[in-house]
Amino acid sequence: MSETNQRIPGAFQRVRQLVRSVPAGRVTTYGRLARAVSETGPPLSARAAGWALSRCPPDVPWHRVVNAAGALSVERSGLCPPGFQRALLEAEGVPFDGKGRVRLAVCVFEPDPADLDLGDPADLDLGDPAPAHQEATPCTVA
């Protein structure tokens, strides 16, 4: 993660808030999350938005976030068993194409920065989801 992204107070919390607003049966992308968060503060990269979801609370529906092509990036992370994210999305009715990508034209959700409750800046999470040396926890059903 870049030095700029590490210094953004509350950026990870804002990403997670926006992901909570994605309805079942819809998906958003890391880039869309980054753009929405950037409207409320310093710029955030799509990669940093993904990092914010790498270890998140169980109430965050991380599985509803895909890459810009509709591919399931978490499948390559090793944090989830193969097919787990797709199974969660299919159970919500998210359509896939013949190449295994989400059909974004049908179900993409545009996060709205107005959905963010910025509250008191002193209450914001400073961002690091877990110490770098900590083992990643397996993903769970949100």
PDB file of C-alpha atoms in Angstrom:
ATOM      1  CA  MET A   1       0.000   0.000   0.000  1.00  0.00           C
ATOM      2  CA  SER A   2       1.305   3.469  -0.799  1.00  0.00           C
ATOM      3  CA  GLU A   3       2.382   5.876   1.891  1.00  0.00           C
ATOM      4  CA  THR A   4      -0.481   8.184   0.898  1.00  0.00           C
ATOM      5  CA  ASN A   5      -3.095   5.491   1.498  1.00  0.00           C
ATOM      6  CA  GLN A   6      -1.558   4.560   4.857  1.00  0.00           C
ATOM      7  CA  ARG A   7      -2.021   8.117   6.105  1.00  0.00           C
ATOM      8  CA  ILE A   8      -5.724   8.442   5.310  1.00  0.00           C
ATOM      9  CA  PRO A   9      -7.591   8.526   8.626  1.00  0.00           C
ATOM     10  CA  GLY A  10     -10.753   6.478   8.502  1.00  0.00           C
ATOM     11  CA  ALA A  11     -10.430   5.421   4.858  1.00  0.00           C
ATOM     12  CA  PHE A  12     -10.860   1.736   5.663  1.00  0.00           C
ATOM     13  CA  GLN A  13     -13.872   2.468   7.837  1.00  0.00           C
ATOM     14  CA  ARG A  14     -15.462   4.490   5.008  1.00  0.00           C
ATOM     15  CA  VAL A  15     -14.841   1.662   2.505  1.00  0.00           C
ATOM     16  CA  ARG A  16     -16.521  -0.790   4.873  1.00  0.00           C
ATOM     17  CA  GLN A  17     -19.482   1.565   5.428  1.00  0.00           C
ATOM     18  CA  LEU A  18     -20.031   1.792   1.684  1.00  0.00           C
ATOM     19  CA  VAL A  19     -19.802  -1.974   1.223  1.00  0.00           C
ATOM     20  CA  ARG A  20     -22.517  -2.361   3.871  1.00  0.00           C
ATOM     21  CA  SER A  21     -24.766  -0.253   1.600  1.00  0.00           C
ATOM     22  CA  VAL A  22     -24.458  -2.655  -1.367  1.00  0.00           C
ATOM     23  CA  PRO A  23     -27.769  -4.543  -1.534  1.00  0.00           C
ATOM     24  CA  ALA A  24     -27.995  -8.314  -1.866  1.00  0.00           C
ATOM     25  CA  GLY A  25     -27.991  -9.357  -5.505  1.00  0.00           C
ATOM     26  CA  ARG A  26     -25.804  -6.418  -6.527  1.00  0.00           C
ATOM     27  CA  VAL A  27     -22.038  -5.845  -6.627  1.00  0.00           C
ATOM     28  CA  THR A  28     -19.694  -2.901  -6.767  1.00  0.00           C
ATOM     29  CA  THR A  29     -16.047  -2.612  -7.725  1.00  0.00           C
ATOM     30  CA  TYR A  30     -12.914  -1.668  -5.825  1.00  0.00           C
ATOM     31  CA  GLY A  31     -12.528   1.362  -8.112  1.00  0.00           C
ATOM     32  CA  ARG A  32     -16.063   2.594  -7.486  1.00  0.00           C
ATOM     33  CA  LEU A  33     -15.482   2.296  -3.736  1.00  0.00           C
ATOM     34  CA  ALA A  34     -12.200   4.191  -4.022  1.00  0.00           C
ATOM     35  CA  ARG A  35     -13.819   7.010  -6.014  1.00  0.00           C
ATOM     36  CA  ALA A  36     -16.679   7.350  -3.526  1.00  0.00           C
ATOM     37  CA  VAL A  37     -14.321   7.402  -0.532  1.00  0.00           C
ATOM     38  CA  SER A  38     -12.082   9.918  -2.319  1.00  0.00           C
ATOM     39  CA  GLU A  39     -15.021  12.323  -2.535  1.00  0.00           C
ATOM     40  CA  THR A  40     -15.012  12.527   1.272  1.00  0.00           C
ATOM     41  CA  GLY A  41     -11.285  13.009   1.779  1.00  0.00           C
ATOM     42  CA  PRO A  42      -7.860  12.409   0.275  1.00  0.00           C
ATOM     43  CA  PRO A  43      -7.605  10.150  -2.793  1.00  0.00           C
ATOM     44  CA  LEU A  44      -7.790   6.408  -2.230  1.00  0.00           C
ATOM     45  CA  SER A  45      -6.666   3.747  -4.693  1.00  0.00           C
ATOM     46  CA  ALA A  46      -8.711   0.724  -5.729  1.00  0.00           C
ATOM     47  CA  ARG A  47      -5.941  -1.452  -4.290  1.00  0.00           C
ATOM     48  CA  ALA A  48      -6.308   0.264  -0.917  1.00  0.00           C
ATOM     49  CA  ALA A  49     -10.071  -0.297  -1.041  1.00  0.00           C
ATOM     50  CA  GLY A  50      -9.342  -3.994  -1.519  1.00  0.00           C
ATOM     51  CA  TRP A  51      -6.892  -3.963   1.370  1.00  0.00           C
ATOM     52  CA  ALA A  52      -9.617  -2.443   3.582  1.00  0.00           C
ATOM     53  CA  LEU A  53     -11.708  -5.559   2.907  1.00  0.00           C
ATOM     54  CA  SER A  54      -8.916  -8.100   3.349  1.00  0.00           C
ATOM     55  CA  ARG A  55      -9.747  -8.489   7.036  1.00  0.00           C
ATOM     56  CA  CYS A  56     -13.038  -6.932   7.947  1.00  0.00           C
ATOM     57  CA  PRO A  57     -15.826  -7.390  10.491  1.00  0.00           C
ATOM     58  CA  PRO A  58     -18.366 -10.137   9.785  1.00  0.00           C
ATOM     59  CA  ASP A  59     -21.142  -7.606   9.091  1.00  0.00           C
ATOM     60  CA  VAL A  60     -19.361  -6.343   5.954  1.00  0.00           C
ATOM     61  CA  PRO A  61     -20.565  -8.178   2.814  1.00  0.00           C
ATOM     62  CA  TRP A  62     -17.084  -8.267   1.248  1.00  0.00           C
ATOM     63  CA  HIS A  63     -18.235 -10.822  -1.311  1.00  0.00           C
ATOM     64  CA  ARG A  64     -20.235  -8.092  -3.125  1.00  0.00           C
ATOM     65  CA  VAL A  65     -17.037  -6.399  -4.327  1.00  0.00           C
ATOM     66  CA  VAL A  66     -15.374  -7.478  -7.566  1.00  0.00           C
ATOM     67  CA  ASN A  67     -12.711  -6.047  -9.841  1.00  0.00           C
ATOM     68  CA  ALA A  68     -13.405  -3.693 -12.762  1.00  0.00           C
ATOM     69  CA  ALA A  69     -13.848  -6.591 -15.189  1.00  0.00           C
ATOM     70  CA  GLY A  70     -16.313  -8.376 -12.908  1.00  0.00           C
ATOM     71  CA  ALA A  71     -13.740 -10.993 -11.896  1.00  0.00           C
ATOM     72  CA  LEU A  72     -13.495 -12.371  -8.378  1.00  0.00           C
ATOM     73  CA  SER A  73     -10.144 -11.078  -7.127  1.00  0.00           C
ATOM     74  CA  VAL A  74     -10.508 -12.678  -3.710  1.00  0.00           C
ATOM     75  CA  GLU A  75     -10.300 -16.068  -5.411  1.00  0.00           C
ATOM     76  CA  ARG A  76      -6.608 -15.382  -6.091  1.00  0.00           C
ATOM     77  CA  SER A  77      -5.845 -14.138  -2.573  1.00  0.00           C
ATOM     78  CA  GLY A  78      -5.787 -17.524  -0.929  1.00  0.00           C
ATOM     79  CA  LEU A  79      -7.994 -16.226   1.898  1.00  0.00           C
ATOM     80  CA  CYS A  80     -11.065 -18.109   0.703  1.00  0.00           C
ATOM     81  CA  PRO A  81     -11.672 -21.547  -0.694  1.00  0.00           C
ATOM     82  CA  PRO A  82     -12.081 -21.656  -4.479  1.00  0.00           C
ATOM     83  CA  GLY A  83     -15.659 -20.965  -5.484  1.00  0.00           C
ATOM     84  CA  PHE A  84     -16.717 -19.545  -2.109  1.00  0.00           C
ATOM     85  CA  GLN A  85     -17.288 -15.941  -3.229  1.00  0.00           C
ATOM     86  CA  ARG A  86     -19.061 -17.071  -6.383  1.00  0.00           C
ATOM     87  CA  ALA A  87     -21.341 -19.367  -4.376  1.00  0.00           C
ATOM     88  CA  LEU A  88     -22.289 -16.480  -2.081  1.00  0.00           C
ATOM     89  CA  LEU A  89     -23.037 -14.223  -5.043  1.00  0.00           C
ATOM     90  CA  GLU A  90     -24.987 -16.876  -6.933  1.00  0.00           C
ATOM     91  CA  ALA A  91     -27.091 -17.504  -3.810  1.00  0.00           C
ATOM     92  CA  GLU A  92     -28.069 -13.809  -4.007  1.00  0.00           C
ATOM     93  CA  GLY A  93     -28.944 -14.108  -7.711  1.00  0.00           C
ATOM     94  CA  VAL A  94     -25.889 -12.340  -9.138  1.00  0.00           C
ATOM     95  CA  PRO A  95     -25.459 -13.389 -12.806  1.00  0.00           C
ATOM     96  CA  PHE A  96     -22.153 -14.578 -14.267  1.00  0.00           C
ATOM     97  CA  ASP A  97     -21.002 -14.766 -17.877  1.00  0.00           C
ATOM     98  CA  GLY A  98     -19.381 -17.745 -19.600  1.00  0.00           C
ATOM     99  CA  LYS A  99     -15.917 -16.642 -18.418  1.00  0.00           C
ATOM    100  CA  GLY A 100     -16.934 -16.673 -14.747  1.00  0.00           C
ATOM    101  CA  ARG A 101     -17.187 -12.896 -14.414  1.00  0.00           C
ATOM    102  CA  VAL A 102     -20.065 -11.004 -12.862  1.00  0.00           C
ATOM    103  CA  ARG A 103     -22.277  -9.388 -15.494  1.00  0.00           C
ATOM    104  CA  LEU A 104     -21.689  -5.833 -14.281  1.00  0.00           C
ATOM    105  CA  ALA A 105     -24.084  -4.298 -16.812  1.00  0.00           C
ATOM    106  CA  VAL A 106     -26.911  -6.139 -15.044  1.00  0.00           C
ATOM    107  CA  CYS A 107     -26.086  -5.771 -11.367  1.00  0.00           C
ATOM    108  CA  VAL A 108     -23.456  -3.106 -10.656  1.00  0.00           C
ATOM    109  CA  PHE A 109     -24.205  -0.804  -7.730  1.00  0.00           C
ATOM    110  CA  GLU A 110     -22.747   2.699  -7.574  1.00  0.00           C
ATOM    111  CA  PRO A 111     -21.814   3.547  -3.966  1.00  0.00           C
ATOM    112  CA  ASP A 112     -22.991   6.977  -2.863  1.00  0.00           C
ATOM    113  CA  PRO A 113     -20.625   9.039  -0.702  1.00  0.00           C
ATOM    114  CA  ALA A 114     -23.754  10.558   0.875  1.00  0.00           C
ATOM    115  CA  ASP A 115     -24.303   7.159   2.565  1.00  0.00           C
ATOM    116  CA  LEU A 116     -21.206   7.731   4.657  1.00  0.00           C
ATOM    117  CA  ASP A 117     -21.645   8.726   8.274  1.00  0.00           C
ATOM    118  CA  LEU A 118     -18.408  10.593   8.830  1.00  0.00           C
ATOM    119  CA  GLY A 119     -19.244  11.438  12.443  1.00  0.00           C
ATOM    120  CA  ASP A 120     -16.485  12.812  14.617  1.00  0.00           C
ATOM    121  CA  PRO A 121     -13.087  12.413  12.908  1.00  0.00           C
ATOM    122  CA  ALA A 122     -11.615  11.435  16.302  1.00  0.00           C
ATOM    123  CA  ASP A 123     -13.825   8.313  16.239  1.00  0.00           C
ATOM    124  CA  LEU A 124     -12.594   7.083  12.855  1.00  0.00           C
ATOM    125  CA  ASP A 125     -10.615   3.890  12.510  1.00  0.00           C
ATOM    126  CA  LEU A 126      -7.077   4.795  11.479  1.00  0.00           C
ATOM    127  CA  GLY A 127      -7.046   2.026   8.972  1.00  0.00           C
ATOM    128  CA  ASP A 128      -4.685  -0.892   9.402  1.00  0.00           C
ATOM    129  CA  PRO A 129      -7.002  -3.931   9.369  1.00  0.00           C
ATOM    130  CA  ALA A 130      -4.468  -6.088  11.191  1.00  0.00           C
ATOM    131  CA  PRO A 131      -0.768  -6.059  11.921  1.00  0.00           C
ATOM    132  CA  ALA A 132       1.253  -7.267   8.940  1.00  0.00           C
ATOM    133  CA  HIS A 133       2.532 -10.265  10.904  1.00  0.00           C
ATOM    134  CA  GLN A 134      -0.950 -11.430  11.916  1.00  0.00           C
ATOM    135  CA  GLU A 135      -2.360 -14.444  10.114  1.00  0.00           C
ATOM    136  CA  ALA A 136      -5.325 -13.731   7.867  1.00  0.00           C
ATOM    137  CA  THR A 137      -8.584 -15.164   9.064  1.00  0.00           C
ATOM    138  CA  PRO A 138     -10.613 -17.155   6.562  1.00  0.00           C
ATOM    139  CA  CYS A 139     -13.577 -15.391   5.064  1.00  0.00           C
ATOM    140  CA  THR A 140     -17.013 -16.107   6.430  1.00  0.00           C
ATOM    141  CA  VAL A 141     -20.553 -15.639   5.299  1.00  0.00           C
ATOM    142  CA  ALA A 142     -21.557 -12.060   5.992  1.00  0.00           C
TER     143      ALA A 142
END
